Amino acid sequence: MQKTTTLFFSFSFIFILLSACTFSRIGLHMMPAVSDYKLFPKDTIFAAASPSASFVEAQNPNILPPLAHWLPKDYRKGEENWAQFMKKSHSTAFLVLRNDSLLFEDYANGHEKYEPQVVFSISKAITALLVGIAIGEGKISAEQPVSDFIPEFSDPERRGIKIFHLLNMVSGIDFKDERDFGKLSVLYYNNDQDKYIRNFDAVEHRPGTHFAYKSLATQILSSCLETATGQSVGDYLSDKLWQPMGMECPALLTVDSREAGNQRAFGGFALCSRDLLRLGQLLLHKGNWQGQQLVPKDFIEQIINRQEDGRAYWGYRNCFWRNGDLEKGIFQDRDFFASGYLGQFIYVNPDRNLVVIRQGKKENFLWRYVFNRLARSLDGESTDLNDHCQNFSAQFEGIYAAEDGEEIQLIEQKDKKGNSFWIWKGPKEKKQKLKQFDGLCIGKRSLKTKKRLIFNKLGNNIQGFHLDNQDQVDLKYYQKKSSISLKGRKALMAEF
C-alpha cells in the first residue's frame, strides 16, 4: 500500500474548497514524512520512570541469515552486503527479537536508536489495542453501533455501522486510502478532524460486505474510544500500556491543531524502535506483560487464528494484517503484522516466538512478503528462495474452475531476465500478467488492482487456489482441473 499511496498527495491541490489552514498545509508539505511529528502540534505520553528490562541483550547482535535466503533478488537488487542493503532500501531501523532475546539491532540513514519516527498506520493497530482493552473493561462492545458514541451516525446512511466494522475496515463508508487521494490528503492535514468525521456521511456499501482500507475509519474509532473511556487516546495509552509496560521513550501523538486538539489516532504516533519492539513482544505473548494481562487474550487470538467468517476480509483483523508471505497455507499460518506508510512494520510470528521491527523513509519493495522467510531462515530452515522443493510455481500453470462454473486459465511465461510470470485469462476480466510473491502465491499489486492467487497444496501437489481480490469479504476458490495442452497454450499466447 505504501508505495502506491505516494501519488495521492500530488493531486491534493484540486481541493480548492478546503479551509485555508488545511489547504495551505497540503500545498506546503504535500508528501508525508517520518519526521512529521515536527510539523504538527503534538501531545506527549511520557516514558516510564523505570524502563522495563523486557528482553535480553544479544551476545552476538550482528548476525542475520544471508540476504539471498530471505530476500528475492529483485528486492535486494543483487545486494549481498547488509550495510549497503540498509542504505539502498532506505531503512532506518531493523530489530529482531526471538525467545525474548534481542538477536539483532541496526540503525541507518541518519537515524538514532532513541529517536522517534512517525509510524503512520501502525497507529491504527495501537488504537485497536486500546479498543480491545476498553472492550475487556466493558466500556465498549465490538457489536455496538457507532451512533452510541457519535450521534450524527444515527442517520439512515450510517446507523448500521458498528465498532466491529471500523476495526476491520468493512464499514462501507465511501472512502478508500489508495483510491481517494484527495480525501486522504484532507484527513491527513485537516485542522479539525472531529468535525470532518462527523460530517462525512457518504456510504458506498452495506457494512460488513466490502473491505476498503480507510484511515477515516480509525479516526472515527478513536472518537468512539474517547467517548467510551472519558479519556483521550494518549491518556488511555499512558494508563493502560505505556506506564505498565515500562516504555523507554516518550510516545508523541500529533494533533490536528491546538484549537481543535484532536489526536491523530489513524496515523500520528511517533515512537522509538525499542518501544515498537516491546509492543511486538506484548502481541507475541497474547497481551500478557510479565504476568499482567494488559490486552484481552481473545482480542489477540482473533488476529492470530485465521478463518473465513463472512464478516471481514481474511487478511485483516482488528487493524492488523495477515496477508504476508506464506509458509504452510492461507489458514494454517498464524503470523501477522502492523504496517505503516513508507514501510513501518511490527511483524509477529507466534509459532517461532519472533518479532521483527522495520522502519524506513521509503518502501521500495513489498516488505510484507519477506518476514516469514526471515523467520524460517533464522531457525536454520530453507525457504522457497533457496530450496526448489518449497517453490511450487512449476505447478501453477493449468485450467481451474470455481463451483459456479467460472473457468480460469494460467499460462507461465519468462521475461527477458528469465523470471517467470503468469498470464491470467478469465471470462469476466481482461488478460493480466501476474508475478510471483512467494512459493505459494502469484498476483498483481497496483493502484487499481489488488489480485493475489493463494495456492493450496495436498502433500506436494497443488490442488487449487483462493482468489484474493482484497475488496471482497468472501474468498472464491478455484479447483485445478487439468494442465494446458500445447495447442491451448499457443492459442492463449496468440490472444495475449
mmCIF file of N, CA, C and O in Angstrom, residues 1 24 30 46 83 89 105 155 169 209 218 221 235 256 274 292 299 303 380 384 386 435 460:
data_model
loop_
_atom_site.group_PDB
_atom_site.id
_atom_site.type_symbol
_atom_site.label_atom_id
_atom_site.label_comp_id
_atom_site.label_asym_id
_atom_site.label_seq_id
_atom_site.Cartn_x
_atom_site.Cartn_y
_atom_site.Cartn_z
ATOM 1 N N MET A 1 0.798 -1.193 0.000
ATOM 2 C CA MET A 1 0.000 0.000 0.000
ATOM 3 C C MET A 1 0.840 1.256 0.000
ATOM 4 O O MET A 1 0.581 2.210 -0.688
ATOM 5 N N SER A 24 -3.401 25.169 2.969
ATOM 6 C CA SER A 24 -2.013 25.632 2.994
ATOM 7 C C SER A 24 -1.076 24.523 3.438
ATOM 8 O O SER A 24 0.050 24.410 2.951
ATOM 9 N N MET A 30 2.723 18.586 1.151
ATOM 10 C CA MET A 30 2.426 17.541 0.182
ATOM 11 C C MET A 30 2.707 16.133 0.697
ATOM 12 O O MET A 30 1.814 15.446 1.146
ATOM 13 N N PHE A 46 4.448 10.305 28.372
ATOM 14 C CA PHE A 46 5.785 10.241 28.966
ATOM 15 C C PHE A 46 6.265 8.808 29.159
ATOM 16 O O PHE A 46 5.478 7.889 29.388
ATOM 17 N N ALA A 83 24.932 -3.670 5.273
ATOM 18 C CA ALA A 83 25.003 -2.224 5.444
ATOM 19 C C ALA A 83 24.580 -1.502 4.169
ATOM 20 O O ALA A 83 23.850 -0.501 4.212
ATOM 21 N N SER A 89 17.854 0.395 0.682
ATOM 22 C CA SER A 89 16.425 0.160 0.929
ATOM 23 C C SER A 89 15.792 1.284 1.741
ATOM 24 O O SER A 89 14.614 1.208 2.086
ATOM 25 N N GLU A 105 20.060 -5.668 16.050
ATOM 26 C CA GLU A 105 19.611 -4.276 16.150
ATOM 27 C C GLU A 105 20.531 -3.418 15.297
ATOM 28 O O GLU A 105 21.746 -3.436 15.477
ATOM 29 N N ASP A 155 -28.005 8.725 11.430
ATOM 30 C CA ASP A 155 -28.742 8.972 10.192
ATOM 31 C C ASP A 155 -28.923 7.660 9.431
ATOM 32 O O ASP A 155 -28.239 6.665 9.700
ATOM 33 N N MET A 169 -12.232 -2.573 8.864
ATOM 34 C CA MET A 169 -12.277 -1.861 7.586
ATOM 35 C C MET A 169 -13.378 -2.367 6.664
ATOM 36 O O MET A 169 -13.203 -2.485 5.445
ATOM 37 N N THR A 209 -19.772 -5.997 4.074
ATOM 38 C CA THR A 209 -19.795 -6.686 2.777
ATOM 39 C C THR A 209 -18.549 -6.442 1.931
ATOM 40 O O THR A 209 -18.230 -7.260 1.079
ATOM 41 N N THR A 218 -10.432 4.595 11.379
ATOM 42 C CA THR A 218 -9.736 4.574 12.665
ATOM 43 C C THR A 218 -9.895 5.891 13.406
ATOM 44 O O THR A 218 -9.950 5.916 14.635
ATOM 45 N N LEU A 221 -13.119 5.565 14.966
ATOM 46 C CA LEU A 221 -12.967 4.613 16.071
ATOM 47 C C LEU A 221 -12.369 5.286 17.295
ATOM 48 O O LEU A 221 -12.814 5.046 18.436
ATOM 49 N N ASP A 235 -3.951 9.663 26.791
ATOM 50 C CA ASP A 235 -4.032 9.407 28.238
ATOM 51 C C ASP A 235 -4.372 7.949 28.519
ATOM 52 O O ASP A 235 -3.831 7.337 29.452
ATOM 53 N N ASP A 256 -4.435 17.617 15.302
ATOM 54 C CA ASP A 256 -4.757 18.344 14.080
ATOM 55 C C ASP A 256 -4.440 19.836 14.193
ATOM 56 O O ASP A 256 -3.923 20.449 13.278
ATOM 57 N N ARG A 274 12.760 0.653 19.934
ATOM 58 C CA ARG A 274 12.734 -0.333 21.012
ATOM 59 C C ARG A 274 11.357 -0.425 21.676
ATOM 60 O O ARG A 274 10.962 -1.501 22.138
ATOM 61 N N GLN A 292 0.953 -9.829 33.748
ATOM 62 C CA GLN A 292 -0.242 -8.988 33.812
ATOM 63 C C GLN A 292 -0.919 -8.946 32.445
ATOM 64 O O GLN A 292 -0.295 -8.595 31.441
ATOM 65 N N PHE A 299 -8.798 -11.008 22.197
ATOM 66 C CA PHE A 299 -8.680 -9.964 21.180
ATOM 67 C C PHE A 299 -7.467 -10.234 20.292
ATOM 68 O O PHE A 299 -7.525 -10.053 19.068
ATOM 69 N N ILE A 303 -6.767 -12.158 15.982
ATOM 70 C CA ILE A 303 -5.805 -11.795 14.945
ATOM 71 C C ILE A 303 -5.018 -13.019 14.496
ATOM 72 O O ILE A 303 -4.807 -13.247 13.303
ATOM 73 N N GLY A 380 17.162 -21.783 10.837
ATOM 74 C CA GLY A 380 18.017 -22.698 10.092
ATOM 75 C C GLY A 380 17.300 -23.494 9.030
ATOM 76 O O GLY A 380 17.830 -24.487 8.516
ATOM 77 N N ASP A 384 11.573 -20.889 -0.069
ATOM 78 C CA ASP A 384 11.360 -21.081 -1.495
ATOM 79 C C ASP A 384 12.447 -20.418 -2.336
ATOM 80 O O ASP A 384 12.580 -20.712 -3.522
ATOM 81 N N ASN A 386 15.772 -20.669 -1.677
ATOM 82 C CA ASN A 386 16.982 -21.497 -1.776
ATOM 83 C C ASN A 386 16.689 -22.995 -1.738
ATOM 84 O O ASN A 386 17.590 -23.803 -1.579
ATOM 85 N N LYS A 435 2.818 -11.773 -11.234
ATOM 86 C CA LYS A 435 4.173 -12.128 -10.841
ATOM 87 C C LYS A 435 4.150 -12.931 -9.548
ATOM 88 O O LYS A 435 3.151 -12.927 -8.818
ATOM 89 N N ASN A 460 2.678 -32.555 -1.766
ATOM 90 C CA ASN A 460 3.476 -31.710 -2.648
ATOM 91 C C ASN A 460 2.762 -31.372 -3.948
ATOM 92 O O ASN A 460 3.403 -30.985 -4.937
#
